[in-house]
C-alpha cells in the first residue's frame, strides 16, 4: 500500500488524481491532501479519500475547514505545513499539482526527501529546471511527468539511451483560437479563452493553451526532464489531441503515444508505471475518429513559440522571467486588466529587460522571479 500526498488536491489534476486513487484502494491510501482556499471542494475530497491529514495553505480556509471537520481529521495551515507533509517520511508518492511557481517549495521538499514525484506542475521545471533535476539526482527522487505530452515521451523512451534519440516532438491542440483570424484575437474574452476544445483544465493552463504559452513552457519542461538539446525539441499542431507526443530515433523509427485526452491516463502512469493501472479513461476507437491531422505551428498566430526558441537556448534567468511574466499577465488577462494579445507582448517586453545569467541556488531563482513579476505587473497597469 503506497501513501500518497496530493499538492493542489482541489484543482483539476488533483480531482482526477483522487478518481484514480479511489479505483485502487488496495494500492494507494491518501496520506495528505493539500488545498489552497476551496473549503467546499476539500470537504468532498475528505469524504471520498479519508486522508490522514489535510492542509489548507490559506490560513482562513484552514480555520473554516477545521471547524467543519470538528476534529475528525487533523487540519494544518500554511505553505510551511504543505512543505512538511510533502517531505514527510509517512508518504511515498507526491503528486505535485499546485499551479504556478508557488508550487516549487513544496515540490522541492518531496524531491529532497527522495520521493516518487508525479509532476504536473510544469512551472517548477521552467523556473528551476537545472537545480530541480540536479537535486532529484542527488537525492534519489524519481520524477515522473503527469503532463500528458511528457508522459508520452517518457513511455516512448523506455529502454532507450539518450544517444538513440533524434527528436522529441510535442503535440499541441492549437487551443480554441487555432483557426480564428489572428487580427481578431485582440478582443477575445477570458471566457472564450478558457473554453478548450479537448481538455477540461484549470483556468491558468487553459489560457496558456490559447496563447500557446503552454506548449512553450512544455518545451522548456521537456528540456530538463529528458536532458534534451534545444534543437532536439519541437512542437506540432494536432487538433484531435489523440497523439500526445512522438519520439524519433536515429534509425528513422518514430514512436508515438496515443490515448483519449483524459488526464487520468498519465496520472495513473505517474503513480505506478509497471505494471500499468486501470485509469478509467475511455477506450481509443480509431475507426470512429477516422482521421488524425498534423500541421506546423504558425509563429504569427502564436508568437509565444517564437519567443521560446530564444529562451531555450539562453540562460536560466530568461526562463524564470518568461514564466513569471506569463503568470502575471495570464492572471491580469483573467481579471480583465489587459487584452488577450497583451499577454505574450508583455512576456516579450519583460524578456527584453532581463539580463542573461545562470542561477546556482533557489534564492537567486526567487529574486529573479520577483523582479520579473514586478516588471510584468507594471506593464499590466499596476
Ligand atoms: P487548477 O487551477 O485546477 O488547480 C490548482 C491547484 O493549486 C488547486 O488545488 C489550488 O488550490 C492550488 N493553488 C493555487 N494557487 C495556490 C497557491 N498560491 N498556493 C498553494 N496552492 C495553490 O490547476 P490544474 O489545471 O489542476 O493545474 C495544476 C498544474 O498541473 C499546473 O501547473 C498545470 O500547468 C499542470 N497541468 C495541468 C493539466 C490539466 O489537465 N489540468 C495538464 C497538464 C499539466
Ligand atoms: Mg500538456
Tab-separated table of C-alpha atoms and ligand atoms in Angstrom:
chain	number	residue	atom	x	y	z
A	1	UNK	CA	0.000	0.000	0.000
A	2	UNK	CA	1.537	3.351	-1.099
A	3	UNK	CA	0.783	6.522	0.841
A	4	UNK	CA	0.122	9.498	-1.402
A	5	UNK	CA	0.229	13.269	-0.855
A	6	UNK	CA	-1.671	15.434	-3.352
A	7	UNK	CA	-0.418	19.030	-3.573
A	8	UNK	CA	-3.176	21.040	-5.262
A	9	UNK	CA	-5.785	18.374	-4.438
A	10	UNK	CA	-8.724	20.720	-5.056
A	11	UNK	CA	-7.700	21.520	-8.643
A	12	UNK	CA	-8.372	19.798	-11.942
A	13	UNK	CA	-5.364	17.427	-11.745
A	14	UNK	CA	-5.990	16.906	-8.013
A	15	UNK	CA	-9.573	15.838	-8.683
A	16	UNK	CA	-8.536	13.439	-11.468
A	17	UNK	CA	-5.856	12.001	-9.163
A	18	UNK	CA	-8.485	11.412	-6.479
A	19	UNK	CA	-10.531	9.460	-9.040
A	20	UNK	CA	-7.579	7.218	-9.977
A	21	UNK	CA	-6.666	6.570	-6.329
A	22	UNK	CA	-10.257	5.739	-5.485
A	23	UNK	CA	-10.169	2.985	-8.139
A	24	UNK	CA	-7.238	1.267	-6.400
A	25	UNK	CA	-7.978	1.108	-2.680
A	26	UNK	CA	-5.666	-1.928	-2.403
A	27	UNK	CA	-2.707	0.057	-3.777
A	28	UNK	CA	-2.993	3.644	-2.567
A	29	UNK	CA	-4.053	5.483	0.541
A	30	UNK	CA	-4.265	9.271	0.814
A	31	UNK	CA	-1.793	10.388	3.455
A	32	UNK	CA	-2.360	14.127	2.999
A	33	UNK	CA	-4.473	16.363	0.778
A	34	UNK	CA	-3.223	19.906	0.272
A	35	UNK	CA	-5.524	22.667	-0.960
A	36	UNK	CA	-5.402	26.437	-1.016
A	37	UNK	CA	-8.758	28.142	-0.395
A	38	UNK	CA	-11.569	25.902	-1.673
A	39	UNK	CA	-13.118	24.541	1.550
A	40	UNK	CA	-16.223	23.052	-0.106
A	41	UNK	CA	-14.175	21.084	-2.612
A	42	UNK	CA	-11.834	19.833	0.106
A	43	UNK	CA	-14.799	18.658	2.209
A	44	UNK	CA	-15.896	16.477	-0.727
A	45	UNK	CA	-12.387	15.058	-1.196
A	46	UNK	CA	-12.080	14.273	2.510
A	47	UNK	CA	-15.330	12.266	2.316
A	48	UNK	CA	-14.093	10.453	-0.799
A	49	UNK	CA	-10.500	9.644	0.170
A	50	UNK	CA	-10.464	9.828	4.003
A	51	UNK	CA	-6.939	11.292	4.234
A	52	UNK	CA	-4.892	11.122	7.423
A	53	UNK	CA	-4.093	14.865	7.263
A	54	UNK	CA	-5.485	17.879	5.425
A	55	UNK	CA	-3.576	21.095	4.738
A	56	UNK	CA	-5.006	24.399	3.525
A	57	UNK	CA	-2.259	26.859	2.559
A	58	UNK	CA	-4.667	29.756	3.146
A	59	UNK	CA	-4.929	30.349	6.902
A	60	UNK	CA	-8.548	31.465	6.930
A	61	UNK	CA	-9.620	28.498	4.812
A	62	UNK	CA	-7.750	26.167	7.183
A	63	UNK	CA	-9.693	27.603	10.123
A	64	UNK	CA	-13.027	27.185	8.308
A	65	UNK	CA	-12.212	23.617	7.287
A	66	UNK	CA	-11.068	22.762	10.791
A	67	UNK	CA	-14.419	23.985	12.183
A	68	UNK	CA	-16.312	21.949	9.577
A	69	UNK	CA	-14.314	18.746	10.233
A	70	UNK	CA	-14.628	19.183	14.023
A	71	UNK	CA	-11.558	17.138	14.894
A	72	UNK	CA	-12.347	14.129	12.657
A	73	UNK	CA	-9.252	14.820	10.505
A	74	UNK	CA	-6.327	16.999	11.625
A	75	UNK	CA	-6.140	20.242	9.596
A	76	UNK	CA	-2.792	22.029	9.225
A	77	UNK	CA	-2.429	25.586	7.906
A	78	UNK	CA	0.001	27.420	5.628
A	79	UNK	CA	2.637	26.676	2.996
A	80	UNK	CA	5.070	25.505	5.700
A	81	UNK	CA	2.657	22.698	6.561
A	82	UNK	CA	2.421	21.794	2.841
A	83	UNK	CA	6.222	21.622	2.694
A	84	UNK	CA	6.290	19.470	5.809
A	85	UNK	CA	3.786	16.848	4.585
A	86	UNK	CA	5.446	16.795	1.178
A	87	UNK	CA	8.796	15.791	2.683
A	88	UNK	CA	7.277	13.591	5.388
A	89	UNK	CA	8.584	10.071	5.978
A	90	UNK	CA	4.933	8.903	6.061
A	91	UNK	CA	4.459	9.339	2.289
A	92	UNK	CA	5.957	7.561	-0.711
A	93	UNK	CA	4.363	9.345	-3.677
A	94	UNK	CA	3.826	13.100	-4.014
A	95	UNK	CA	1.546	14.360	-6.753
A	96	UNK	CA	2.740	17.917	-7.474
A	97	UNK	CA	-0.345	19.661	-8.877
A	98	UNK	CA	-0.359	23.155	-7.427
A	99	UNK	CA	-0.411	25.763	-10.173
A	100	UNK	CA	2.490	28.130	-10.825
A	101	UNK	CA	5.927	28.679	-9.314
A	102	UNK	CA	4.143	28.878	-5.920
A	103	UNK	CA	4.252	25.073	-6.008
A	104	UNK	CA	8.050	24.921	-6.175
A	105	UNK	CA	8.950	24.878	-2.428
A	106	UNK	CA	6.561	22.030	-1.562
A	107	UNK	CA	7.587	20.049	-4.650
A	108	UNK	CA	11.267	20.536	-3.803
A	109	UNK	CA	10.617	19.155	-0.310
A	110	UNK	CA	9.418	15.922	-1.957
A	111	UNK	CA	12.430	15.871	-4.297
A	112	UNK	CA	14.865	16.374	-1.413
A	113	UNK	CA	13.189	13.602	0.564
A	114	UNK	CA	13.833	11.262	-2.403
A	115	UNK	CA	10.163	10.523	-3.168
A	116	UNK	CA	8.429	9.393	-6.325
A	117	UNK	CA	7.247	12.756	-7.646
A	118	UNK	CA	4.316	12.673	-10.059
A	119	UNK	CA	4.925	16.083	-11.577
A	120	UNK	CA	2.065	18.067	-13.099
A	121	UNK	CA	3.351	21.471	-12.001
A	122	UNK	CA	5.424	22.326	-15.095
A	123	UNK	CA	6.197	25.837	-13.820
A	124	UNK	CA	8.582	24.184	-11.284
A	125	UNK	CA	10.789	22.887	-14.087
A	126	UNK	CA	10.536	26.031	-16.185
A	127	UNK	CA	11.591	28.160	-13.226
A	128	UNK	CA	14.262	25.964	-11.679
A	129	UNK	CA	14.804	23.002	-14.031
A	130	UNK	CA	18.569	22.815	-13.634
A	131	UNK	CA	18.502	22.897	-9.801
A	132	UNK	CA	15.394	20.692	-9.648
A	133	UNK	CA	16.840	17.855	-11.745
A	134	UNK	CA	20.203	18.121	-10.025
A	135	UNK	CA	18.548	17.747	-6.601
A	136	UNK	CA	16.391	14.858	-7.862
A	137	UNK	CA	19.518	13.076	-8.990
A	138	UNK	CA	21.406	13.808	-5.761
A	139	UNK	CA	18.517	12.743	-3.504
A	140	UNK	CA	17.333	9.723	-5.494
A	141	UNK	CA	13.894	11.174	-6.266
A	142	UNK	CA	12.081	9.614	-9.212
A	143	UNK	CA	10.396	12.365	-11.236
A	144	UNK	CA	7.621	11.004	-13.464
A	145	UNK	CA	5.784	13.542	-15.602
A	146	UNK	CA	1.999	13.903	-15.406
A	147	UNK	CA	1.865	16.430	-18.237
A	148	UNK	CA	0.355	14.268	-20.997
A	149	UNK	CA	2.952	15.077	-23.676
A	150	UNK	CA	5.841	14.358	-21.337
A	151	UNK	CA	4.210	11.201	-20.040
A	152	UNK	CA	4.007	10.152	-23.703
A	153	UNK	CA	7.715	10.867	-24.257
A	154	UNK	CA	8.580	9.041	-21.023
A	155	UNK	CA	6.775	5.958	-22.350
A	156	UNK	CA	8.401	6.154	-25.784
A	157	UNK	CA	11.875	6.467	-24.257
A	158	UNK	CA	11.667	3.350	-22.094
A	159	UNK	CA	14.808	1.269	-22.520
A	160	UNK	CA	16.497	3.741	-24.894
A	161	UNK	CA	19.713	5.618	-24.158
A	162	UNK	CA	19.841	9.319	-24.971
A	163	UNK	CA	22.167	8.669	-27.886
A	164	UNK	CA	19.315	6.859	-29.713
A	165	UNK	CA	17.076	9.921	-29.696
A	166	UNK	CA	16.965	12.252	-32.689
A	167	UNK	CA	13.946	14.418	-31.847
A	168	UNK	CA	11.206	14.877	-29.268
A	169	UNK	CA	8.011	16.299	-30.758
A	170	UNK	CA	5.201	17.505	-28.513
A	171	UNK	CA	1.729	17.851	-29.974
A	172	UNK	CA	-0.431	20.914	-29.361
A	173	UNK	CA	-4.174	21.019	-29.946
A	174	UNK	CA	-3.950	24.645	-31.073
A	175	UNK	CA	-6.473	25.629	-28.403
A	176	UNK	CA	-9.735	27.472	-29.009
A	177	UNK	CA	-8.249	30.004	-31.484
A	178	UNK	CA	-6.405	27.686	-33.883
A	179	UNK	CA	-8.435	28.773	-36.897
A	180	UNK	CA	-9.581	32.221	-35.776
A	181	UNK	CA	-8.417	35.298	-37.697
A	182	UNK	CA	-5.262	36.425	-35.790
A	183	UNK	CA	-6.311	40.075	-36.172
A	184	UNK	CA	-9.477	39.392	-34.184
A	185	UNK	CA	-7.607	37.886	-31.197
A	186	UNK	CA	-7.305	41.289	-29.503
A	187	UNK	CA	-10.948	41.175	-28.481
A	188	UNK	CA	-11.351	37.650	-27.113
A	189	UNK	CA	-12.722	37.361	-23.577
A	190	UNK	CA	-11.364	35.232	-20.712
A	191	UNK	CA	-14.474	33.072	-21.062
A	192	UNK	CA	-13.678	32.308	-24.725
A	193	UNK	CA	-10.004	31.683	-23.918
A	194	UNK	CA	-10.666	29.088	-21.198
A	195	UNK	CA	-13.116	27.122	-23.365
A	196	UNK	CA	-10.650	24.463	-24.535
A	197	UNK	CA	-11.925	22.180	-27.308
A	198	UNK	CA	-10.435	18.880	-25.997
A	199	UNK	CA	-9.279	19.169	-22.390
A	200	UNK	CA	-11.027	20.279	-19.224
A	201	UNK	CA	-8.365	22.043	-17.122
A	202	UNK	CA	-7.752	24.813	-14.589
A	203	UNK	CA	-8.162	28.449	-15.718
A	204	UNK	CA	-4.460	29.376	-15.896
A	205	UNK	CA	-3.361	26.463	-18.091
A	206	UNK	CA	-6.457	26.881	-20.285
A	207	UNK	CA	-5.420	30.463	-21.088
A	208	UNK	CA	-1.832	29.207	-21.595
A	209	UNK	CA	-3.184	26.747	-24.166
A	210	UNK	CA	-4.976	29.537	-26.015
A	211	UNK	CA	-1.797	31.684	-26.193
A	212	UNK	CA	0.362	28.571	-26.844
A	213	UNK	CA	2.452	29.633	-23.837
A	214	UNK	CA	1.561	26.178	-22.511
A	215	UNK	CA	3.475	24.480	-25.346
A	216	UNK	CA	6.325	26.943	-24.916
A	217	UNK	CA	6.538	26.083	-21.194
A	218	UNK	CA	6.323	22.393	-22.096
A	219	UNK	CA	9.324	22.615	-24.438
A	220	UNK	CA	11.365	24.002	-21.533
A	221	UNK	CA	9.915	21.316	-19.258
A	222	UNK	CA	10.987	18.633	-21.781
A	223	UNK	CA	14.472	20.085	-21.991
A	224	UNK	CA	15.060	19.367	-18.304
A	225	UNK	CA	13.069	16.159	-17.921
A	226	UNK	CA	14.770	14.419	-20.830
A	227	UNK	CA	18.093	16.256	-20.864
A	228	UNK	CA	17.433	17.285	-24.480
A	229	UNK	CA	19.165	19.925	-26.557
A	230	UNK	CA	17.004	22.807	-27.855
A	231	UNK	CA	17.465	21.624	-31.455
A	232	UNK	CA	16.027	18.214	-30.497
A	233	UNK	CA	12.757	19.758	-29.290
A	234	UNK	CA	9.803	20.606	-31.476
A	235	UNK	CA	6.033	21.060	-31.397
A	236	UNK	CA	3.348	20.382	-33.989
A	237	UNK	CA	-0.349	21.086	-34.059
A	238	UNK	CA	-2.611	18.068	-33.789
A	239	UNK	CA	-6.179	19.266	-33.266
A	240	UNK	CA	-7.616	15.897	-32.133
A	241	UNK	CA	-5.268	15.518	-29.078
A	242	UNK	CA	-5.032	11.748	-29.565
A	243	UNK	CA	-1.283	11.515	-30.247
A	244	UNK	CA	0.337	13.191	-27.228
A	245	UNK	CA	3.966	13.195	-28.356
A	246	UNK	CA	6.360	11.489	-30.769
A	247	UNK	CA	9.987	10.491	-30.376
A	248	UNK	CA	12.078	9.948	-33.481
A	249	UNK	CA	15.204	7.845	-33.185
A	250	UNK	CA	18.481	7.982	-35.088
A	251	UNK	CA	17.474	4.975	-37.218
A	252	UNK	CA	14.420	6.846	-38.544
A	253	UNK	CA	11.882	4.996	-36.408
A	254	UNK	CA	9.221	7.179	-34.762
A	255	UNK	CA	7.257	6.122	-31.687
A	256	UNK	CA	4.014	7.959	-30.954
A	257	UNK	CA	1.868	7.516	-27.859
A	258	UNK	CA	-1.907	7.646	-28.221
A	259	UNK	CA	-4.799	7.776	-25.775
A	260	UNK	CA	-8.081	9.614	-25.389
A	261	UNK	CA	-7.452	13.111	-23.975
A	262	UNK	CA	-8.106	12.378	-20.301
A	263	UNK	CA	-5.513	13.231	-17.650
A	264	UNK	CA	-6.324	10.135	-15.613
A	265	UNK	CA	-4.126	8.107	-18.008
A	266	UNK	CA	-0.851	9.987	-17.398
A	267	UNK	CA	-1.758	10.320	-13.702
A	268	UNK	CA	-2.185	6.537	-13.353
A	269	UNK	CA	1.129	6.041	-15.176
A	270	UNK	CA	2.901	8.518	-12.895
A	271	UNK	CA	1.508	6.816	-9.786
A	272	UNK	CA	2.646	3.386	-10.976
A	273	UNK	CA	4.257	2.770	-14.382
A	274	UNK	CA	4.802	-1.001	-14.125
A	275	UNK	CA	2.570	-2.878	-14.131
A	276	UNK	CA	0.154	-0.331	-15.569
A	277	UNK	CA	-3.005	0.574	-13.691
A	278	UNK	CA	-6.585	0.860	-14.905
A	279	UNK	CA	-7.210	4.613	-15.133
A	280	UNK	CA	-10.906	4.761	-16.015
A	281	UNK	CA	-10.437	6.531	-19.357
A	282	UNK	CA	-12.489	5.757	-22.444
A	283	UNK	CA	-11.038	3.220	-24.871
A	284	UNK	CA	-9.421	4.580	-28.037
A	285	UNK	CA	-11.642	3.821	-31.027
A	286	UNK	CA	-9.643	4.717	-34.147
A	287	UNK	CA	-12.327	3.887	-36.771
A	288	UNK	CA	-14.745	6.292	-35.109
A	289	UNK	CA	-12.060	9.014	-35.029
A	290	UNK	CA	-11.343	8.204	-38.678
A	291	UNK	CA	-8.738	10.927	-39.332
A	292	UNK	CA	-5.884	12.476	-37.393
A	293	UNK	CA	-4.400	15.779	-38.576
A	294	UNK	CA	-0.985	17.365	-38.123
A	295	UNK	CA	0.144	20.853	-39.138
A	296	UNK	CA	3.078	23.167	-38.367
A	297	UNK	CA	2.729	25.841	-35.670
A	298	UNK	CA	2.268	29.286	-37.220
A	299	UNK	CA	4.511	31.711	-35.270
A	300	UNK	CA	2.462	34.698	-36.459
A	301	UNK	CA	-0.639	33.326	-34.799
A	302	UNK	CA	1.329	32.015	-31.788
A	303	UNK	CA	4.277	34.372	-31.108
A	304	UNK	CA	4.979	32.526	-27.821
A	305	UNK	CA	6.555	29.768	-29.913
A	306	UNK	CA	8.978	32.247	-31.455
A	307	UNK	CA	9.935	33.642	-28.031
A	308	UNK	CA	10.586	30.235	-26.504
A	309	UNK	CA	13.341	29.475	-29.018
A	310	UNK	CA	15.321	32.358	-27.580
A	311	UNK	CA	14.587	31.182	-24.009
A	312	UNK	CA	15.517	27.552	-24.723
A	313	UNK	CA	18.970	28.478	-25.951
A	314	UNK	CA	19.525	31.210	-23.342
A	315	UNK	CA	20.440	31.381	-19.654
A	316	UNK	CA	18.289	30.352	-16.665
A	317	UNK	CA	17.190	33.933	-15.920
A	318	UNK	CA	15.313	34.057	-19.243
A	319	UNK	CA	13.166	31.017	-18.406
A	320	UNK	CA	12.459	32.403	-14.917
A	321	UNK	CA	11.347	35.742	-16.388
A	322	UNK	CA	9.368	34.010	-19.154
A	323	UNK	CA	7.371	32.025	-16.603
A	324	UNK	CA	6.942	34.786	-14.018
A	325	UNK	CA	5.832	37.388	-16.573
A	326	UNK	CA	3.413	34.885	-18.083
A	327	UNK	CA	1.875	34.029	-14.689
A	328	UNK	CA	1.292	37.723	-14.013
A	329	UNK	CA	-0.004	38.587	-17.490
A	330	UNK	CA	-2.202	35.472	-17.624
A	331	UNK	CA	-3.801	36.469	-14.285
A	332	UNK	CA	-4.177	40.101	-15.407
A	333	UNK	CA	-5.999	38.915	-18.545
A	334	UNK	CA	-8.314	36.677	-16.488
A	335	UNK	CA	-9.015	39.705	-14.259
A	336	UNK	CA	-9.820	41.768	-17.393
A	337	UNK	CA	-6.942	44.205	-16.814
A	338	UNK	CA	-5.257	43.528	-20.166
A	339	UNK	CA	-6.296	42.104	-23.530
A	340	UNK	CA	-5.529	38.610	-24.804
A	341	UNK	CA	-2.735	39.613	-27.192
A	342	UNK	CA	-1.144	41.744	-24.444
A	343	UNK	CA	-0.163	38.553	-22.570
A	344	UNK	CA	2.615	37.439	-24.918
A	345	UNK	CA	3.515	41.060	-25.752
A	346	UNK	CA	4.189	41.717	-22.040
A	347	UNK	CA	6.175	38.482	-21.684
A	348	UNK	CA	8.293	39.607	-24.636
A	349	UNK	CA	8.873	43.036	-23.090
A	350	UNK	CA	9.904	41.545	-19.732
A	351	UNK	CA	12.258	39.148	-21.534
A	352	UNK	CA	13.874	42.071	-23.359
A	353	UNK	CA	14.554	43.737	-19.967
A	354	UNK	CA	16.078	40.565	-18.484
A	355	UNK	CA	19.818	40.124	-18.314
A	356	UNK	CA	21.008	36.610	-19.102
A	357	UNK	CA	22.553	34.720	-16.175
A	358	UNK	CA	22.529	31.188	-14.797
A	359	UNK	CA	21.468	30.502	-11.199
A	360	UNK	CA	23.291	28.500	-8.552
A	361	UNK	CA	20.657	28.454	-5.801
A	362	UNK	CA	16.970	28.951	-5.053
A	363	UNK	CA	17.494	32.405	-3.525
A	364	UNK	CA	18.634	33.597	-6.953
A	365	UNK	CA	15.565	31.951	-8.549
A	366	UNK	CA	13.182	33.786	-6.217
A	367	UNK	CA	14.892	37.118	-6.627
A	368	UNK	CA	14.792	36.915	-10.458
A	369	UNK	CA	11.185	35.677	-10.284
A	370	UNK	CA	10.180	38.651	-8.098
A	371	UNK	CA	11.963	41.126	-10.360
A	372	UNK	CA	10.219	39.811	-13.491
A	373	UNK	CA	6.816	39.769	-11.749
A	374	UNK	CA	7.271	43.384	-10.710
A	375	UNK	CA	8.115	44.401	-14.279
A	376	UNK	CA	5.159	42.452	-15.657
A	377	UNK	CA	2.749	43.970	-13.105
A	378	UNK	CA	3.858	47.459	-14.072
A	379	UNK	CA	3.302	46.650	-17.751
A	380	UNK	CA	-0.140	45.254	-16.868
A	381	UNK	CA	-1.030	48.619	-15.352
A	382	UNK	CA	-0.032	48.000	-11.703
B	1	LIG	P1	-6.198	24.243	-11.046
B	1	LIG	O1	-6.268	25.718	-11.068
B	1	LIG	O2	-7.412	23.456	-11.380
B	1	LIG	O3	-5.699	23.753	-9.595
B	1	LIG	C1	-4.603	24.346	-8.976
B	1	LIG	C2	-4.402	23.836	-7.565
B	1	LIG	O4	-3.369	24.611	-6.956
B	1	LIG	C3	-5.636	23.998	-6.673
B	1	LIG	O5	-5.696	22.908	-5.780
B	1	LIG	C4	-5.340	25.274	-5.882
B	1	LIG	O6	-5.949	25.242	-4.625
B	1	LIG	C5	-3.831	25.195	-5.749
B	1	LIG	N1	-3.236	26.548	-5.628
B	1	LIG	C6	-3.475	27.610	-6.426
B	1	LIG	N2	-2.746	28.682	-6.007
B	1	LIG	C7	-2.055	28.261	-4.925
B	1	LIG	C8	-1.143	28.892	-4.040
B	1	LIG	N3	-0.794	30.190	-4.189
B	1	LIG	N4	-0.625	28.165	-3.035
B	1	LIG	C9	-0.966	26.865	-2.878
B	1	LIG	N5	-1.813	26.206	-3.669
B	1	LIG	C10	-2.349	26.902	-4.690
B	1	LIG	O7	-4.981	23.827	-11.987
B	1	LIG	P2	-4.743	22.455	-12.774
B	1	LIG	O8	-5.326	22.570	-14.120
B	1	LIG	O9	-5.086	21.299	-11.913
B	1	LIG	O10	-3.157	22.512	-12.972
B	1	LIG	C11	-2.246	22.227	-11.931
B	1	LIG	C12	-0.844	22.105	-12.517
B	1	LIG	O11	-0.824	20.994	-13.404
B	1	LIG	C13	-0.418	23.324	-13.343
B	1	LIG	O12	0.959	23.533	-13.172
B	1	LIG	C14	-0.695	22.893	-14.780
B	1	LIG	O13	0.149	23.518	-15.712
B	1	LIG	C15	-0.404	21.403	-14.693
B	1	LIG	N6	-1.109	20.609	-15.714
B	1	LIG	C16	-2.458	20.564	-15.710
B	1	LIG	C17	-3.136	19.822	-16.673
B	1	LIG	C18	-4.648	19.704	-16.694
B	1	LIG	O14	-5.195	18.951	-17.497
B	1	LIG	N7	-5.375	20.392	-15.833
B	1	LIG	C19	-2.405	19.130	-17.649
B	1	LIG	C20	-1.021	19.202	-17.616
B	1	LIG	C21	-0.376	19.936	-16.638
B	2	LIG	MG1	0.443	19.200	-21.560
